[in-house]
GROMACS .gro file of C-alpha atoms in nm:
model
  268
    1MET     CA    1   8.367  -1.849   3.645
    2SER     CA    2   8.603  -1.746   3.317
    3ASP     CA    3   8.574  -1.602   3.092
    4ALA     CA    4   8.551  -1.915   2.868
    5LYS     CA    5   8.248  -2.029   3.032
    6ILE     CA    6   8.015  -1.660   3.038
    7SER     CA    7   8.058  -1.632   2.629
    8GLU     CA    8   7.889  -1.997   2.636
    9LEU     CA    9   7.656  -1.921   2.886
   10ILE     CA   10   7.566  -1.619   2.722
   11SER     CA   11   7.558  -1.763   2.377
   12LEU     CA   12   7.334  -2.047   2.540
   13LEU     CA   13   7.117  -1.774   2.655
   14SER     CA   14   7.098  -1.602   2.340
   15LYS     CA   15   6.994  -1.870   2.136
   16GLN     CA   16   6.763  -2.009   2.408
   17ILE     CA   17   6.554  -1.605   2.395
   18GLU     CA   18   6.589  -1.603   1.984
   19LEU     CA   19   6.411  -2.001   1.998
   20GLN     CA   20   6.101  -1.879   2.243
   21GLU     CA   21   6.162  -1.543   2.006
   22ARG     CA   22   6.061  -1.792   1.695
   23ARG     CA   23   5.836  -1.995   1.829
   24LEU     CA   24   5.659  -1.712   2.000
   25ASN     CA   25   5.676  -1.544   1.624
   26GLU     CA   26   5.521  -1.885   1.459
   27GLN     CA   27   5.206  -1.874   1.708
   28ALA     CA   28   5.119  -1.495   1.658
   29LYS     CA   29   5.098  -1.589   1.296
   30LEU     CA   30   4.928  -1.912   1.338
   31GLN     CA   31   4.681  -1.702   1.540
   32GLN     CA   32   4.599  -1.457   1.308
   33GLU     CA   33   4.558  -1.735   0.968
   34GLN     CA   34   4.266  -1.916   1.287
   35LEU     CA   35   4.132  -1.499   1.265
   36LYS     CA   36   4.144  -1.501   0.939
   37VAL     CA   37   3.978  -1.855   0.860
   38GLN     CA   38   3.681  -1.772   1.171
   39GLN     CA   39   3.622  -1.482   0.982
   40GLU     CA   40   3.574  -1.581   0.631
   41GLN     CA   41   3.370  -1.854   0.836
   42MET     CA   42   3.083  -1.577   0.942
   43SER     CA   43   3.146  -1.371   0.632
   44ALA     CA   44   3.004  -1.712   0.468
   45ILE     CA   45   2.711  -1.803   0.730
   46ILE     CA   46   2.578  -1.425   0.742
   47SER     CA   47   2.605  -1.366   0.345
   48LYS     CA   48   2.386  -1.733   0.341
   49VAL     CA   49   2.162  -1.579   0.541
   50CYS     CA   50   2.101  -1.203   0.412
   51ASN     CA   51   2.012  -1.431   0.061
   52ASN     CA   52   1.786  -1.665   0.261
   53ALA     CA   53   1.615  -1.382   0.375
   54GLU     CA   54   1.623  -1.202   0.040
   55ALA     CA   55   1.508  -1.562  -0.194
   56LYS     CA   56   1.232  -1.627   0.040
   57GLY     CA   57   1.112  -1.295   0.179
   58CYS     CA   58   1.099  -1.360   0.559
   59THR     CA   59   1.044  -1.083   0.821
   60ASP     CA   60   0.840  -1.099   1.181
   61LYS     CA   61   0.710  -0.787   1.040
   62GLU     CA   62   0.326  -0.741   0.869
   63PHE     CA   63   0.171  -0.438   0.690
   64THR     CA   64  -0.134  -0.284   0.747
   65PRO     CA   65  -0.487  -0.343   0.422
   66PHE     CA   66  -0.573  -0.114   0.164
   67ASP     CA   67  -0.883   0.087   0.290
   68PRO     CA   68  -0.980   0.347   0.025
   69SER     CA   69  -1.253   0.467   0.241
   70SER     CA   70  -0.892   0.685   0.434
   71GLU     CA   71  -0.624   0.633   0.140
   72LEU     CA   72  -0.525   0.692  -0.191
   73TRP     CA   73  -0.414   0.343  -0.371
   74PHE     CA   74  -0.033   0.572  -0.474
   75ASP     CA   75  -0.009   0.602  -0.166
   76TYR     CA   76  -0.051   0.276  -0.044
   77HIS     CA   77   0.134   0.085  -0.300
   78SER     CA   78   0.476   0.293  -0.222
   79ARG     CA   79   0.464   0.262   0.154
   80PHE     CA   80   0.368  -0.137  -0.008
   81LEU     CA   81   0.723  -0.041  -0.176
   82THR     CA   82   0.903   0.091   0.064
   83PHE     CA   83   0.791  -0.179   0.282
   84SER     CA   84   0.917  -0.425   0.049
   85GLU     CA   85   1.243  -0.327   0.000
   86ALA     CA   86   1.389  -0.288   0.395
   87ASN     CA   87   1.243  -0.627   0.493
   88ARG     CA   88   1.406  -0.736   0.133
   89ILE     CA   89   1.083  -0.905  -0.031
   90SER     CA   90   1.164  -1.039  -0.337
   91ASP     CA   91   0.945  -0.990  -0.647
   92GLU     CA   92   0.815  -1.354  -0.660
   93ARG     CA   93   0.714  -1.317  -0.296
   94LYS     CA   94   0.571  -1.004  -0.325
   95PRO     CA   95   0.219  -1.101  -0.473
   96LEU     CA   96   0.200  -1.333  -0.145
   97THR     CA   97   0.258  -1.076   0.126
   98PHE     CA   98   0.063  -0.845  -0.058
   99LEU     CA   99  -0.205  -1.009  -0.087
  100THR     CA  100  -0.170  -1.187   0.305
  101SER     CA  101  -0.199  -0.829   0.393
  102GLN     CA  102  -0.518  -0.675   0.269
  103SER     CA  103  -0.919  -0.750   0.443
  104ARG     CA  104  -1.137  -1.032   0.291
  105GLU     CA  105  -1.326  -0.805   0.053
  106ILE     CA  106  -1.023  -0.672  -0.130
  107TYR     CA  107  -0.891  -0.991  -0.129
  108LYS     CA  108  -1.193  -1.157  -0.270
  109LEU     CA  109  -1.199  -0.881  -0.522
  110VAL     CA  110  -0.824  -0.998  -0.670
  111GLN     CA  111  -0.981  -1.350  -0.654
  112THR     CA  112  -1.325  -1.257  -0.819
  113ALA     CA  113  -1.053  -1.082  -1.048
  114GLY     CA  114  -0.874  -1.293  -1.079
  115ALA     CA  115  -1.107  -1.519  -1.235
  116GLN     CA  116  -1.289  -1.253  -1.570
  117LEU     CA  117  -0.875  -1.231  -1.656
  118ASP     CA  118  -0.861  -1.388  -2.088
  119THR     CA  119  -0.759  -1.660  -1.923
  120PRO     CA  120  -0.823  -1.749  -1.560
  121THR     CA  121  -0.583  -1.781  -1.311
  122ASP     CA  122  -0.620  -1.887  -0.951
  123ILE     CA  123  -0.563  -1.601  -0.694
  124ASN     CA  124  -0.239  -1.755  -0.550
  125SER     CA  125  -0.078  -1.752  -0.990
  126LEU     CA  126  -0.095  -1.428  -1.043
  127THR     CA  127   0.125  -1.197  -1.082
  128TRP     CA  128   0.295  -0.918  -0.903
  129PRO     CA  129   0.177  -0.688  -1.272
  130GLN     CA  130  -0.120  -0.864  -1.240
  131ILE     CA  131  -0.219  -0.747  -0.889
  132LEU     CA  132  -0.111  -0.448  -0.920
  133ASP     CA  133  -0.305  -0.422  -1.287
  134ILE     CA  134  -0.584  -0.521  -1.113
  135MET     CA  135  -0.574  -0.274  -0.840
  136LYS     CA  136  -0.586   0.033  -1.027
  137ARG     CA  137  -0.887  -0.041  -1.256
  138ASN     CA  138  -1.015  -0.122  -0.954
  139PHE     CA  139  -0.898   0.175  -0.728
  140GLY     CA  140  -0.686   0.380  -0.971
  141ASP     CA  141  -0.690   0.756  -0.781
  142GLN     CA  142  -0.887   0.944  -1.049
  143CYS     CA  143  -1.177   0.778  -0.967
  144PHE     CA  144  -1.133   0.912  -0.621
  145LEU     CA  145  -1.035   1.255  -0.648
  146VAL     CA  146  -1.426   1.337  -0.638
  147ARG     CA  147  -1.477   1.191  -0.335
  148GLU     CA  148  -1.211   1.335  -0.133
  149ARG     CA  149  -1.236   1.699  -0.256
  150TYR     CA  150  -1.560   1.670  -0.128
  151ARG     CA  151  -1.483   1.481   0.225
  152PHE     CA  152  -1.223   1.799   0.186
  153TYR     CA  153  -1.450   2.090   0.215
  154THR     CA  154  -1.766   1.890   0.304
  155GLU     CA  155  -1.606   1.684   0.674
  156THR     CA  156  -1.317   1.908   0.741
  157LYS     CA  157  -1.409   2.115   1.079
  158ARG     CA  158  -1.205   2.182   1.355
  159ASP     CA  159  -1.232   1.998   1.689
  160SER     CA  160  -1.309   2.083   2.036
  161GLY     CA  161  -0.988   2.181   2.158
  162GLU     CA  162  -0.774   2.195   1.885
  163SER     CA  163  -0.564   2.466   1.778
  164ILE     CA  164  -0.491   2.657   1.540
  165GLN     CA  165  -0.192   2.520   1.401
  166GLU     CA  166  -0.265   2.202   1.427
  167LEU     CA  167  -0.638   2.322   1.217
  168ALA     CA  168  -0.391   2.394   1.011
  169SER     CA  169  -0.209   2.042   0.958
  170LYS     CA  170  -0.514   1.847   0.950
  171ILE     CA  171  -0.578   2.057   0.691
  172ARG     CA  172  -0.237   2.079   0.488
  173LEU     CA  173  -0.228   1.687   0.584
  174LYS     CA  174  -0.664   1.593   0.382
  175ALA     CA  175  -0.502   1.876   0.110
  176MET     CA  176  -0.283   1.590   0.023
  177ASN     CA  177  -0.521   1.364  -0.106
  178CYS     CA  178  -0.697   1.606  -0.318
  179ASP     CA  179  -0.446   1.627  -0.597
  180PHE     CA  180  -0.563   1.995  -0.610
  181GLY     CA  181  -0.180   2.110  -0.825
  182SER     CA  182  -0.345   1.840  -1.159
  183VAL     CA  183  -0.583   2.123  -1.160
  184LYS     CA  184  -0.609   2.284  -1.490
  185ASN     CA  185  -0.885   2.504  -1.464
  186PRO     CA  186  -0.928   2.622  -1.134
  187LEU     CA  187  -1.349   2.757  -1.196
  188GLU     CA  188  -1.441   2.463  -1.382
  189GLU     CA  189  -1.332   2.226  -1.103
  190ALA     CA  190  -1.492   2.508  -0.874
  191LEU     CA  191  -1.791   2.476  -0.990
  192LYS     CA  192  -1.777   2.037  -0.989
  193THR     CA  193  -1.743   2.023  -0.635
  194ALA     CA  194  -1.956   2.288  -0.499
  195PHE     CA  195  -2.265   2.147  -0.675
  196VAL     CA  196  -2.084   1.792  -0.616
  197CYS     CA  197  -2.120   1.942  -0.217
  198ALA     CA  198  -2.489   2.041  -0.243
  199VAL     CA  199  -2.633   1.793  -0.407
  200ASN     CA  200  -2.802   1.650  -0.096
  201ASN     CA  201  -2.877   1.373  -0.301
  202GLU     CA  202  -2.663   1.028  -0.227
  203SER     CA  203  -2.730   0.829  -0.528
  204VAL     CA  204  -2.658   1.095  -0.756
  205LEU     CA  205  -2.294   1.143  -0.524
  206ARG     CA  206  -2.197   0.732  -0.590
  207THR     CA  207  -2.307   0.738  -0.962
  208ILE     CA  208  -2.051   1.063  -0.972
  209PHE     CA  209  -1.740   0.898  -0.748
  210HIS     CA  210  -1.775   0.618  -0.988
  211LYS     CA  211  -1.670   0.775  -1.286
  212HIS     CA  212  -1.342   0.913  -1.334
  213SER     CA  213  -1.383   1.263  -1.252
  214GLU     CA  214  -1.095   1.426  -1.411
  215ASP     CA  215  -1.295   1.360  -1.767
  216LEU     CA  216  -1.658   1.520  -1.695
  217SER     CA  217  -1.701   1.887  -1.686
  218PHE     CA  218  -1.948   2.074  -1.511
  219ASN     CA  219  -2.194   2.002  -1.732
  220GLU     CA  220  -2.182   1.568  -1.837
  221VAL     CA  221  -2.192   1.666  -1.386
  222VAL     CA  222  -2.542   1.812  -1.374
  223GLU     CA  223  -2.611   1.581  -1.624
  224ILE     CA  224  -2.563   1.275  -1.462
  225ALA     CA  225  -2.694   1.431  -1.168
  226LYS     CA  226  -3.019   1.530  -1.354
  227GLU     CA  227  -3.027   1.136  -1.528
  228VAL     CA  228  -3.010   0.968  -1.194
  229GLU     CA  229  -3.299   1.191  -1.036
  230GLY     CA  230  -3.503   1.137  -1.298
  231ALA     CA  231  -3.468   0.762  -1.293
  232MET     CA  232  -3.544   0.807  -0.911
  233ASN     CA  233  -3.881   1.054  -0.924
  234THR     CA  234  -4.004   0.818  -1.263
  235ALA     CA  235  -3.935   0.541  -1.015
  236LYS     CA  236  -4.161   0.683  -0.738
  237ALA     CA  237  -4.483   0.760  -0.975
  238GLN     CA  238  -4.517   0.467  -1.138
  239LEU     CA  239  -4.473   0.277  -0.791
  240LYS     CA  240  -4.715   0.607  -0.662
  241ASP     CA  241  -4.956   0.518  -0.897
  242ASN     CA  242  -4.963   0.182  -0.898
  243PRO     CA  243  -4.929   0.086  -0.456
  244SER     CA  244  -5.005  -0.269  -0.552
  245GLN     CA  245  -4.782  -0.321  -0.727
  246GLY     CA  246  -4.497  -0.138  -0.639
  247ARG     CA  247  -4.607  -0.381  -0.252
  248ARG     CA  248  -4.560  -0.691  -0.533
  249THR     CA  249  -4.242  -0.591  -0.692
  250SER     CA  250  -4.095  -0.565  -0.374
  251LYS     CA  251  -4.157  -0.867  -0.177
  252GLU     CA  252  -4.118  -1.090  -0.538
  253THR     CA  253  -3.844  -0.968  -0.694
  254ALA     CA  254  -3.691  -0.662  -0.494
  255VAL     CA  255  -3.246  -0.750  -0.523
  256GLU     CA  256  -3.060  -0.658  -0.196
  257PRO     CA  257  -2.856  -0.378  -0.349
  258ARG     CA  258  -2.510  -0.480  -0.333
  259ILE     CA  259  -2.192  -0.215  -0.322
  260SER     CA  260  -1.817  -0.219  -0.437
  261ALA     CA  261  -1.551  -0.246  -0.196
  262LYS     CA  262  -1.472   0.099  -0.349
  263GLY     CA  263  -1.818   0.118  -0.207
  264VAL     CA  264  -2.022   0.266  -0.562
  265LEU     CA  265  -2.337   0.126  -0.567
  266LEU     CA  266  -2.301  -0.201  -0.800
  267GLN     CA  267  -2.668  -0.259  -0.839
  268LEU     CA  268  -2.987  -0.178  -0.735
   0.00000   0.00000   0.00000
């Protein structure tokens, strides 16, 4: 083969290789563009799904109902806010999410309170601030401090087989609901707590628990107890002196006691 033909063949092969490289580069560029478009489409879909979830407050998880006998409202409210943030529940969806998590008693309490507002409002139309105000008025922590401290001193006992470390942990946990750190007058608080623990009268305890405990002095607690027991003794004496009237009253005019959601005696 002559040198001219060899040169021509080499030139032809070089052009073919160059053309093939160009095609490969174009294909790679096209694939990169297609991949970029797909990534943008995927990002748009993910963003849309997240926005819809945030707007609708979609969640497949349930939140525990509020139990005033075992948890302070402040702590429950804080946990609910954390739950709402974690599940992207918008402010518009918080009222319904909160209400559907509650027990029948709490739901009825909020419903009744809404109907008694200056502008009567259906429970499903209550705003989140309105619901918070209702819950705070009925379950504000200050109303429960005497009760929680009473439980702390009277119900904290070592269980069978419980270790020292377990007992210490339990006491620390129970103390969290008592807010001992806010006590400004330790002697006054000690007197009130000792009196409440020793009074041994359910009606007196219910009346004291219904008050804003931080606003009561020891002397005021004693006066409340004297008034309640005095009224009870007067009623007993009257029934003892007039047994027939007592029987007639119990049959004809007896009123069934009503207990609020907080465990407070509403009607005697």
